[in-house]
Amino acid sequence: MKKITFAIIAFFALLNVTAQIKEPVKWKTKVEKVSDNEFNLVINGTIEKDWHVYSQFTPDGGALPMYLTFQDQKGNYELIGKAKESPYKKHFNDVFGVDEYYFDNSVKVTQKVKVTNPKTTKIKLEFEYQACKEACINDKKNFVFDIPAIQVKEDVVATNTTLDTAKVVTDKVSAKTDEVKPVVSEEPAKVVETPKKEEKKGLWTIFFLAFLGGFAALLTPCVFPMIPMTVSFFTKQSKTKAEGKRNAIIYGISIILIYVVLGLAVTGIFGADALNALSTNVWFNVIFFVLLVVFATSFLGAFEIMLPNSWANKVDRQADRGGIVGILFMALALAIVSFSCTGPIVGTLLVESASKGGIAPIVGMLGFSSALALPFMLFAMFPGWMNSLPKSGGWLNTVKVSLGFLELALAFKFLSNADLVLQLHWFERETFLAIWIAIFGTWGIYLLGKITLPHDSPLSHISVGRLFMAILVLSFTFYMIPGLWGAPLKLISAFPPPETYSESPNGVGGSSVVSGEKLPDGAEIGPHKLVLFTDYDKGMAYAKEVKKPVLLDFTGHACVNCRKMENNVWSDERVLKILKDEVVLISLFADDKRPLPKNEQHISKSTGSEIETIGDKWTDLMITKYKTNTQPLYVLVDLDGNNLNAITPTTSYNPDVSLYENWLKQGISNFKK
């Protein structure tokens, strides 16, 4: 009876363990014939609820993108364009600080190929992807597409018409096209405009920021003095008050139309979806950086960006025609004459909204023009309000210069993006913060009147408002300084490079040693200055030397919940003390793409998959020994690799600090027995 009971328990335990192997995506493939020798290779994926799969176009620095690697391509077939995807969704990941493109429910990937060898009957594809929910899975599939027999035509046969002896005229195919990297496609997938709250919030954020930009433009020397001139024109030229108010409303609407048309033009020229793809391109980020530096230099007073005077003269003559057409040309004249002040702001808004893709440039121009037009309409409708306006003066140039400092700071965000994509490490976190500290510090000193620029008026004293602004800017400057020593700076977390992309992961002046001693052989500094190993054998050897239990951390560079555990759970003082003093930490990255030495590459006995990379090796260890393939995964083991937690041998993503702490303490207690 005991044997039967034990067998039943063991059976259900096995079922429970086996159930941990996650396969949240079911894949099916098919071949669609396009012409005699062209075919679409189609991969359809059905995704379980609440899981999502990342696109091959998701930007670097975030989740792991999809990879397609076609095999035996040379001399057999060639790829036509990039692999196309069904519409993906977009979401800003505040952990990685980038937009991520992903699919939920289903995904379709289509690669068009041209068969150049009629003997080709099969095409092999190695398909890698990442799926995430509370945990992440990096999976690799090997698909084989059966190609229908090609009808050999006379124009491609050199001798006779038999399939075996036909000599097909082919183009030379470069071996370099064998692998499709996750770069921006020439025809990128479309972003689904979903009614998600965060996407609506994103457009509302753009509108609000653009609206503020419009008010800022209003308070510049090129625009503000034009308010009384415009109001005077409408009050004097209109025969009745009602006509004056009507003309003022038409004038305001005309201003809005002009800038919205500009947003439409930008979207139309580049394409609503292509704008987002361009924003992740290295060269466009560099161009945006240069453009914003030019705008900032103009605002600081080095020169003025102006449209040709002939344009303003021609438009001004058209404005004399009167009527609705004349009013429309008056609005256009305002846009041209004030371009030296509004141009850099409009350019910056278009650059920033273009990086969001979709209709963001149109929404941005709607917000900007609404703020710009509103005062002209209101003061023309209610001329008595003019008495409450402050007089023009040197303060207008102060606003313009302040905008120049903001433009300059924003420019370096785009330079940082380019460096992150290329992983050059030329513009790391400390460098970025040092530049921002210098920019905002100089701005604060300028506001205190200690620095003057070309178009500034003589300053005998500063106003209370200017003093408060200086205090605010300098406070922000001082806030950023601890970031050089590793402070997280949560207020601006989306702007500087991540803490891991740093000259020194421990901060400026931080030590890479623990308690004054050198790091053990094979160890390195990880999150929160924890000493960790990334090699299983070296970590186990060190654990035996110091006689401490081992915490196996199966993680991933592109695993967002792994970062959340490190940021929110490992950072807790109770957990951090245990990780520092009572265990040896071994972090094994399941998405490490570095190749294994040839003599270590093999076929997995558990899954039958090819183990070619370091990540493959650790994934296979997870599946073979712990019957799971999800990250993060935490396992406490003794010096012989045996589990220390009998009831719950492993744990995964769980933001409850107390539960994680108790799990660690239970395993350590068992080790000490």
XYZ file of C-alpha atoms in Angstrom:
673
model
C 0.000 0.000 0.000
C 2.852 2.380 0.856
C 4.435 1.678 -2.536
C 1.173 2.527 -4.322
C 0.776 5.720 -2.308
C 4.372 6.726 -3.020
C 3.879 5.999 -6.708
C 0.753 8.181 -6.831
C 2.544 11.052 -5.066
C 5.524 10.710 -7.371
C 3.245 10.653 -10.423
C 1.470 13.866 -9.464
C 4.770 15.478 -8.481
C 6.106 14.636 -11.927
C 2.993 16.132 -13.516
C 3.458 19.265 -11.447
C 7.111 19.606 -12.432
C 6.500 18.892 -16.077
C 3.714 21.471 -16.151
C 6.336 24.133 -15.413
C 7.708 23.828 -18.949
C 6.030 26.799 -20.574
C 5.150 27.006 -24.240
C 2.807 29.993 -24.414
C 2.958 30.261 -28.214
C 1.733 27.598 -30.632
C 3.333 27.924 -34.060
C 2.122 26.786 -37.468
C 3.823 27.247 -40.827
C 2.679 27.190 -44.424
C 3.938 28.000 -47.907
C 2.021 30.300 -50.265
C 2.896 30.231 -53.958
C 3.321 33.687 -55.496
C 4.710 32.716 -58.914
C 6.535 29.794 -60.488
C 9.642 30.340 -58.373
C 8.541 32.823 -55.693
C 6.910 31.799 -52.413
C 5.745 33.329 -49.143
C 6.990 31.468 -46.076
C 4.348 32.138 -43.429
C 4.686 31.608 -39.670
C 1.504 31.964 -37.606
C 1.664 32.085 -33.824
C -1.243 31.784 -31.387
C -0.288 33.461 -28.103
C -1.798 32.512 -24.753
C -3.771 35.145 -22.839
C -1.674 37.802 -21.031
C 1.520 36.676 -22.795
C 3.207 38.743 -25.479
C 5.917 38.153 -28.081
C 8.378 40.846 -29.164
C 8.769 42.041 -32.746
C 11.995 41.714 -34.725
C 11.917 45.527 -34.948
C 11.784 46.260 -31.191
C 14.545 48.799 -30.405
C 17.877 47.807 -28.897
C 18.176 48.172 -25.153
C 14.806 46.589 -24.419
C 13.363 43.108 -24.684
C 14.882 40.420 -26.891
C 13.706 40.848 -30.496
C 12.701 38.070 -32.850
C 15.500 36.590 -35.012
C 15.091 34.737 -38.308
C 18.116 32.819 -39.576
C 17.676 31.073 -42.931
C 20.010 28.169 -43.605
C 21.655 26.813 -46.775
C 20.624 29.879 -48.708
C 23.558 30.373 -51.052
C 22.887 28.999 -54.512
C 19.422 27.695 -53.565
C 17.184 30.682 -52.894
C 17.290 34.375 -52.043
C 15.261 36.518 -49.676
C 13.096 39.243 -51.200
C 13.067 42.184 -48.822
C 12.753 41.880 -45.061
C 10.376 39.633 -43.182
C 7.011 41.363 -42.761
C 4.908 41.147 -39.626
C 1.286 41.540 -38.690
C 0.556 44.883 -36.936
C 2.336 45.153 -33.610
C 1.572 47.211 -30.525
C 3.825 49.716 -28.793
C 4.444 50.321 -25.107
C 7.048 52.375 -23.248
C 9.030 50.191 -20.851
C 10.063 52.389 -17.925
C 12.529 49.738 -16.688
C 14.601 49.719 -19.887
C 13.641 53.273 -20.889
C 12.673 52.388 -24.489
C 9.554 51.756 -26.549
C 8.909 48.057 -27.124
C 6.991 46.528 -30.026
C 5.060 43.371 -29.236
C 2.197 41.071 -30.213
C -0.550 39.586 -28.080
C -3.161 36.951 -29.012
C -1.569 36.236 -32.389
C 1.356 37.054 -34.648
C 2.077 36.466 -38.316
C 5.520 36.678 -39.928
C 5.916 36.415 -43.710
C 9.170 36.130 -45.634
C 9.070 36.185 -49.430
C 11.720 34.052 -51.157
C 12.794 33.415 -54.737
C 14.001 29.872 -55.440
C 17.005 29.936 -57.765
C 17.724 26.202 -57.789
C 14.847 23.990 -59.016
C 16.220 21.108 -56.950
C 15.421 23.012 -53.752
C 12.518 21.253 -52.061
C 13.015 22.376 -48.464
C 13.947 25.639 -46.751
C 15.161 25.504 -43.158
C 14.675 28.366 -40.723
C 16.007 28.867 -37.208
C 13.410 31.030 -35.463
C 14.202 32.662 -32.085
C 11.830 34.754 -30.012
C 11.089 35.974 -26.495
C 7.687 35.641 -24.822
C 6.897 37.360 -21.525
C 4.182 37.479 -18.902
C 5.277 37.540 -15.249
C 8.283 35.553 -16.425
C 10.107 35.501 -19.754
C 10.902 32.600 -22.063
C 13.579 32.604 -24.747
C 12.750 29.875 -27.243
C 14.231 28.598 -30.478
C 12.278 26.730 -33.137
C 13.562 24.959 -36.230
C 11.032 25.149 -39.065
C 11.221 23.291 -42.377
C 9.170 24.624 -45.300
C 8.306 22.165 -48.083
C 8.649 23.933 -51.430
C 6.419 22.683 -54.276
C 8.195 21.377 -57.368
C 9.109 24.218 -59.705
C 7.842 24.135 -63.262
C 11.023 24.561 -65.264
C 10.517 26.924 -68.201
C 12.487 27.143 -71.437
C 13.805 30.622 -70.654
C 15.669 29.363 -67.619
C 16.869 26.028 -69.088
C 20.216 25.932 -70.763
C 20.066 22.375 -72.245
C 16.962 20.187 -71.913
C 13.736 20.322 -69.912
C 14.321 17.527 -67.437
C 14.397 18.715 -63.853
C 17.487 16.684 -62.999
C 19.705 18.116 -65.755
C 18.330 21.630 -66.091
C 20.853 24.421 -65.666
C 19.107 27.384 -64.125
C 20.307 30.918 -64.732
C 20.701 32.429 -61.256
C 21.889 35.637 -59.733
C 24.795 35.466 -57.327
C 23.493 35.378 -53.781
C 25.629 36.814 -51.040
C 26.137 34.569 -48.045
C 25.784 37.664 -45.882
C 22.016 37.647 -46.448
C 21.563 34.366 -44.631
C 20.558 36.038 -41.410
C 17.818 38.571 -40.929
C 18.850 40.853 -38.091
C 16.317 42.777 -36.041
C 16.931 46.072 -37.776
C 14.338 48.496 -39.038
C 12.761 47.091 -42.181
C 12.532 48.946 -45.451
C 8.805 48.295 -45.093
C 8.358 48.205 -41.313
C 5.349 46.601 -39.727
C 2.458 48.854 -38.911
C 1.729 49.866 -35.360
C -1.801 49.113 -34.289
C -3.547 52.233 -33.078
C -5.172 50.505 -30.117
C -7.484 52.272 -27.694
C -5.180 51.388 -24.801
C -5.029 53.885 -21.975
C -1.269 54.321 -22.206
C -1.396 55.132 -25.930
C -4.160 57.689 -25.395
C -2.159 59.043 -22.495
C 0.882 59.321 -24.759
C -0.985 61.468 -27.292
C -2.482 63.623 -24.543
C 1.029 64.078 -23.107
C 2.307 65.216 -26.508
C -0.622 67.628 -26.858
C -0.043 69.075 -23.382
C 3.717 69.505 -23.879
C 3.139 71.059 -27.309
C 0.538 73.372 -25.750
C 3.150 74.523 -23.232
C 5.587 74.966 -26.130
C 3.050 77.236 -27.832
C 2.776 79.428 -24.741
C 6.575 79.529 -24.492
C 6.755 80.681 -28.127
C 4.187 83.349 -27.315
C 6.569 84.812 -24.713
C 9.429 85.404 -27.155
C 10.560 88.724 -28.683
C 9.289 87.725 -32.154
C 5.708 86.929 -31.133
C 4.697 88.805 -27.978
C 4.956 92.363 -29.452
C 2.729 91.274 -32.353
C -0.296 90.739 -30.067
C -1.170 94.454 -29.637
C -0.439 95.116 -33.341
C -2.835 92.365 -34.434
C -5.536 93.380 -31.973
C -5.265 96.997 -33.138
C -5.686 95.901 -36.760
C -8.883 93.955 -36.079
C -10.463 96.639 -33.895
C -9.748 99.426 -36.428
C -10.524 97.554 -39.662
C -13.739 95.888 -38.528
C -16.936 97.886 -39.014
C -18.688 96.381 -36.000
C -17.636 94.603 -32.811
C -19.315 91.423 -34.025
C -17.302 91.526 -37.255
C -14.100 92.098 -35.298
C -14.767 89.095 -33.097
C -15.622 86.957 -36.140
C -12.404 87.961 -37.896
C -10.391 87.256 -34.749
C -11.830 83.739 -34.531
C -11.090 83.126 -38.237
C -7.555 84.427 -37.673
C -6.994 82.011 -34.772
C -8.412 79.065 -36.700
C -6.153 79.987 -39.634
C -3.078 79.845 -37.382
C -4.129 76.393 -36.167
C -4.747 75.174 -39.738
C -1.300 76.311 -40.910
C 0.561 74.380 -38.210
C -1.687 71.289 -38.409
C -1.056 71.198 -42.175
C 2.666 71.243 -41.333
C 2.151 68.225 -39.057
C 0.163 66.493 -41.800
C 2.957 67.211 -44.279
C 5.608 65.662 -42.023
C 3.434 62.592 -41.455
C 2.590 62.349 -45.152
C 6.176 62.692 -46.383
C 7.692 60.125 -44.030
C 4.623 57.977 -43.344
C 2.850 57.701 -40.004
C 4.513 54.426 -39.081
C 7.897 55.056 -40.680
C 8.504 58.004 -38.336
C 8.726 55.687 -35.347
C 11.055 53.354 -37.203
C 13.246 56.320 -38.156
C 13.450 57.410 -34.527
C 15.370 54.220 -33.674
C 17.787 54.713 -36.576
C 21.304 55.781 -35.620
C 21.727 58.368 -38.362
C 18.384 60.033 -37.728
C 19.201 60.327 -34.034
C 22.512 61.979 -34.944
C 20.735 64.324 -37.385
C 18.155 65.223 -34.721
C 21.016 65.951 -32.297
C 22.722 68.321 -34.752
C 19.398 69.988 -35.610
C 18.542 70.692 -31.968
C 22.043 72.025 -31.261
C 21.560 74.469 -34.158
C 18.151 75.509 -32.759
C 19.633 75.960 -29.269
C 22.544 78.027 -30.591
C 20.068 80.292 -32.370
C 18.005 80.819 -29.210
C 21.138 81.570 -27.197
C 21.834 84.479 -29.543
C 24.585 83.335 -31.908
C 22.409 83.890 -35.012
C 18.776 83.956 -36.096
C 17.077 81.339 -38.258
C 14.902 83.333 -40.641
C 12.895 82.608 -43.738
C 13.597 84.816 -46.813
C 12.177 88.344 -46.478
C 10.660 88.022 -49.953
C 8.307 85.350 -48.601
C 7.025 87.695 -45.902
C 6.599 90.560 -48.393
C 4.603 88.430 -50.842
C 2.377 87.040 -48.121
C 1.889 90.511 -46.612
C 0.662 91.833 -49.977
C -1.877 88.997 -50.159
C -3.089 89.889 -46.658
C -4.222 93.289 -47.995
C -6.902 91.553 -50.084
C -9.230 91.465 -47.089
C -11.927 88.920 -46.363
C -11.293 85.371 -45.214
C -8.449 84.888 -47.726
C -6.733 88.012 -46.460
C -7.039 86.858 -42.846
C -5.575 83.469 -43.797
C -2.554 85.209 -45.324
C -2.237 87.369 -42.201
C -1.904 84.177 -40.165
C 0.676 82.868 -42.622
C 2.558 86.174 -42.319
C 2.669 85.708 -38.533
C 4.145 82.212 -38.975
C 6.830 83.503 -41.374
C 7.779 86.700 -39.505
C 7.993 84.934 -36.130
C 9.872 81.925 -37.535
C 13.185 82.900 -35.916
C 11.529 82.297 -32.516
C 8.880 79.688 -33.307
C 10.934 77.663 -35.816
C 13.259 75.995 -33.273
C 10.315 75.173 -30.982
C 8.257 73.771 -33.864
C 11.273 71.807 -35.100
C 11.900 70.340 -31.662
C 8.237 69.391 -31.230
C 8.188 67.712 -34.645
C 11.377 65.783 -33.863
C 10.094 64.639 -30.483
C 6.603 63.740 -31.718
C 8.072 62.019 -34.786
C 9.883 59.654 -32.430
C 6.449 58.530 -31.188
C 5.169 57.764 -34.685
C 1.551 57.625 -35.853
C -0.430 60.887 -35.717
C 1.786 62.357 -32.986
C 3.187 65.162 -35.254
C -0.375 66.267 -36.070
C -1.395 66.189 -32.394
C 1.782 68.107 -31.486
C 1.105 70.861 -34.027
C -2.534 71.061 -32.893
C -1.419 71.632 -29.303
C 1.263 74.175 -30.258
C -0.932 76.208 -32.599
C -3.881 76.202 -30.182
C -1.753 77.837 -27.482
C -0.289 80.290 -29.993
C -3.649 81.253 -31.510
C -5.728 81.453 -28.341
C -4.327 84.790 -26.992
C -4.645 86.475 -30.411
C -8.308 85.468 -30.576
C -9.156 86.380 -26.987
C -7.429 89.790 -26.972
C -9.000 90.672 -30.336
C -12.426 89.714 -28.991
C -11.894 91.536 -25.685
C -9.512 94.470 -26.363
C -9.876 95.719 -22.796
C -7.775 92.818 -21.596
C -4.761 94.408 -23.291
C -4.266 96.638 -20.259
C -3.378 93.582 -18.161
C -0.549 92.484 -20.481
C 3.016 93.096 -19.228
C 5.148 95.451 -21.288
C 7.699 94.093 -23.732
C 11.264 94.167 -22.483
C 14.403 92.226 -21.720
C 12.408 89.465 -20.012
C 11.297 88.221 -23.437
C 14.905 87.467 -24.403
C 15.363 85.694 -21.058
C 12.514 83.346 -22.028
C 14.131 82.782 -25.424
C 17.535 81.980 -23.910
C 15.930 79.645 -21.375
C 14.346 77.739 -24.237
C 17.807 77.508 -25.783
C 19.181 75.774 -22.680
C 16.268 73.314 -22.738
C 16.821 72.623 -26.460
C 20.505 71.953 -25.824
C 19.765 69.509 -22.999
C 17.193 67.623 -25.085
C 19.642 67.357 -28.000
C 21.957 65.102 -25.994
C 19.135 62.612 -25.460
C 19.223 61.854 -29.192
C 23.012 61.512 -29.194
C 22.662 59.106 -26.286
C 20.099 57.055 -28.252
C 22.530 56.631 -31.137
C 25.325 55.536 -28.808
C 23.048 53.032 -27.053
C 21.958 51.453 -30.342
C 25.570 51.031 -31.485
C 26.748 50.053 -27.968
C 29.886 52.171 -28.485
C 30.058 53.253 -24.829
C 31.285 56.675 -25.949
C 28.419 58.479 -24.231
C 27.724 56.605 -21.042
C 25.598 57.596 -18.054
C 28.249 59.663 -16.256
C 29.071 61.647 -19.403
C 25.397 62.369 -20.071
C 24.760 63.509 -16.492
C 27.918 65.658 -16.429
C 26.720 67.493 -19.562
C 23.209 67.993 -18.162
C 24.614 69.240 -14.844
C 26.763 71.739 -16.761
C 23.850 72.914 -18.945
C 21.322 73.370 -16.134
C 23.959 74.808 -13.785
C 24.918 77.424 -16.404
C 21.234 78.198 -16.961
C 20.755 78.781 -13.222
C 23.762 81.114 -13.085
C 22.402 82.964 -16.140
C 19.044 83.459 -14.445
C 20.867 84.960 -11.441
C 22.339 87.544 -13.818
C 25.943 86.364 -13.502
C 26.180 85.588 -17.253
C 24.951 87.791 -20.107
C 24.409 86.758 -23.719
C 24.401 88.820 -26.974
C 20.807 90.109 -26.959
C 20.390 90.631 -23.215
C 19.437 94.048 -21.892
C 21.487 95.669 -19.091
C 20.371 94.179 -15.762
C 20.496 96.243 -12.562
C 18.464 93.708 -10.589
C 16.504 90.490 -11.104
C 12.792 90.039 -10.554
C 11.338 87.772 -7.875
C 9.934 85.459 -10.566
C 13.372 85.134 -12.180
C 14.911 84.395 -8.763
C 12.393 81.629 -8.069
C 13.084 80.155 -11.520
C 16.826 80.210 -10.810
C 16.271 78.397 -7.493
C 14.178 75.741 -9.269
C 16.787 75.170 -12.013
C 19.714 75.048 -9.569
C 17.799 72.658 -7.287
C 17.341 70.340 -10.259
C 21.057 70.652 -10.999
C 22.006 69.642 -7.450
C 19.497 66.764 -7.638
C 21.393 65.278 -10.609
C 24.851 65.404 -9.024
C 24.454 62.240 -6.850
C 23.678 60.370 -10.092
C 27.417 60.439 -10.791
C 27.834 58.243 -7.741
C 25.109 55.795 -8.750
C 21.884 57.434 -7.489
C 18.910 56.208 -9.601
C 17.481 59.713 -10.344
C 13.906 58.446 -10.766
C 12.578 61.870 -11.818
C 14.541 61.686 -15.093
C 14.961 57.919 -15.448
C 13.746 57.961 -19.076
C 16.440 60.437 -20.224
C 19.952 59.309 -19.232
C 21.358 55.903 -20.237
C 20.510 53.063 -17.816
C 22.671 52.553 -14.741
C 24.210 49.444 -16.300
C 25.419 51.498 -19.288
C 28.060 53.246 -17.256
C 31.807 53.810 -17.078
C 31.639 52.444 -13.560
C 28.613 50.370 -12.493
C 29.481 51.370 -8.922
C 29.358 55.112 -9.591
C 32.186 57.623 -9.787
C 34.763 56.707 -7.168
C 32.974 53.441 -6.393
C 35.066 50.429 -5.532
C 35.043 47.195 -7.510
C 36.247 45.232 -4.535
C 34.463 44.016 -1.446
C 35.729 44.876 2.029
C 39.022 46.028 0.564
C 39.758 42.631 -0.995
C 40.148 41.685 -4.629
C 37.296 39.974 -6.426
C 37.436 36.168 -6.491
C 38.606 34.583 -9.736
C 35.787 34.719 -12.304
C 33.599 37.059 -10.231
C 32.247 40.472 -11.159
C 30.175 43.253 -9.629
C 26.434 43.010 -10.261
C 23.361 44.989 -9.182
C 23.653 46.809 -5.844
C 27.422 46.054 -5.794
C 26.777 42.354 -5.262
C 29.613 40.002 -6.085
C 28.375 37.423 -8.563
C 29.600 34.750 -10.959
C 28.308 34.235 -14.496
C 29.945 30.833 -14.856
C 28.373 27.889 -13.016
C 31.583 25.899 -12.427
C 33.617 28.868 -11.147
C 30.792 29.925 -8.842
C 30.383 26.431 -7.392
C 34.145 26.142 -6.866
C 34.164 29.417 -4.916
C 31.141 28.312 -2.848
C 33.018 25.165 -1.799
C 35.995 27.308 -0.855
C 33.970 29.626 1.409
C 31.434 26.918 2.407
C 28.312 28.931 1.598
C 25.078 27.875 -0.152
C 24.563 28.939 -3.762
C 21.734 31.056 -5.161
C 21.318 30.230 -8.844
C 19.813 33.225 -10.616
C 18.568 32.229 -14.073
C 18.110 35.622 -15.659
C 18.350 37.505 -18.958
C 19.785 40.766 -20.234
C 16.403 41.526 -21.849
C 14.205 40.191 -19.018
C 12.143 43.058 -17.625
C 10.837 41.149 -14.592
C 14.396 40.124 -13.739
C 15.257 43.836 -13.527
C 12.128 44.494 -11.454
C 13.157 41.802 -8.951
C 16.651 43.280 -8.730
C 15.368 46.861 -8.397
C 12.484 46.250 -5.996
C 13.259 43.041 -4.070
C 17.025 42.631 -4.039
C 17.384 46.311 -3.083
C 15.499 45.743 0.194
C 17.931 45.887 3.134
C 16.807 42.508 4.529
C 17.262 40.665 1.225
C 20.399 42.564 0.227
C 22.159 41.618 3.479
C 21.449 37.920 2.832
C 22.677 38.120 -0.763
C 25.875 39.891 0.301
C 26.835 37.846 3.337
C 25.149 34.438 3.350
C 25.095 33.055 -0.204
C 27.253 32.825 -3.312
C 25.341 34.375 -6.216
C 25.601 32.788 -9.677
C 23.715 34.674 -12.421
C 23.213 32.627 -15.578
C 21.936 34.615 -18.583
C 19.578 32.585 -20.761
C 19.781 35.124 -23.607
C 23.588 35.319 -23.779
C 24.269 35.084 -27.522
C 28.014 34.534 -27.280
C 28.943 31.257 -29.002
C 30.227 28.313 -27.016
C 33.602 26.811 -27.992
C 33.123 24.284 -30.801
C 34.031 21.373 -28.538
C 31.205 22.343 -26.126
C 28.474 22.664 -28.763
C 26.125 19.675 -28.822
C 22.560 18.418 -29.193
C 20.495 18.542 -25.987
C 19.439 15.130 -24.711
C 16.364 16.674 -23.108
C 14.990 18.842 -25.910
C 16.891 17.757 -29.018
C 17.815 21.397 -29.648
C 21.244 22.539 -30.760
C 23.247 24.015 -27.876
C 25.397 26.607 -29.636
C 25.522 29.645 -27.334
C 26.148 30.307 -23.656
C 22.462 31.195 -23.285
C 21.474 27.852 -24.854
C 23.646 26.092 -22.271
C 21.940 27.742 -19.274
C 18.457 27.332 -20.772
C 19.146 23.627 -21.272
C 20.313 23.387 -17.633
C 17.028 24.953 -16.480
C 14.933 22.544 -18.533
C 17.005 19.444 -17.778
C 17.472 19.919 -14.039
C 14.593 22.157 -12.956
C 11.955 21.339 -15.582
C 11.203 24.944 -16.453
C 12.244 27.447 -19.087
C 11.167 30.768 -17.545
C 13.188 33.674 -16.228
C 13.667 34.869 -13.611
C 14.180 31.575 -11.790
C 15.870 31.324 -8.392
C 17.211 28.082 -6.915
C 19.068 27.626 -3.611
C 21.456 24.655 -3.762
C 24.110 23.113 -1.539
C 27.735 22.488 -2.478
C 26.747 19.372 -4.442
C 24.043 21.184 -6.421
C 21.111 19.691 -4.464
C 18.006 21.770 -3.751
C 17.831 23.265 -0.255
C 14.128 24.177 -0.292
C 12.185 20.916 -0.198
C 8.619 22.251 -0.412
C 9.279 25.047 -2.919
C 12.567 24.147 -4.629
C 12.424 27.167 -6.954
C 10.810 30.587 -7.000
C 10.244 33.043 -9.817
C 8.954 36.603 -10.172
C 7.302 37.667 -6.923
C 7.465 41.302 -5.777
C 6.605 40.309 -2.179
C 9.855 40.999 -0.312
C 8.844 39.065 2.813
C 8.046 35.878 0.893
C 11.359 36.046 -0.970
C 13.254 36.714 2.277
C 11.575 33.765 4.042
C 12.317 31.482 1.090
C 16.011 32.447 1.278
C 16.149 32.001 5.044
C 14.511 28.568 4.863
C 17.071 27.299 2.336
C 20.027 28.739 4.275
C 18.700 27.201 7.486
C 18.534 23.783 5.787
C 22.124 24.234 4.577
C 23.363 24.861 8.124
C 21.732 21.728 9.572
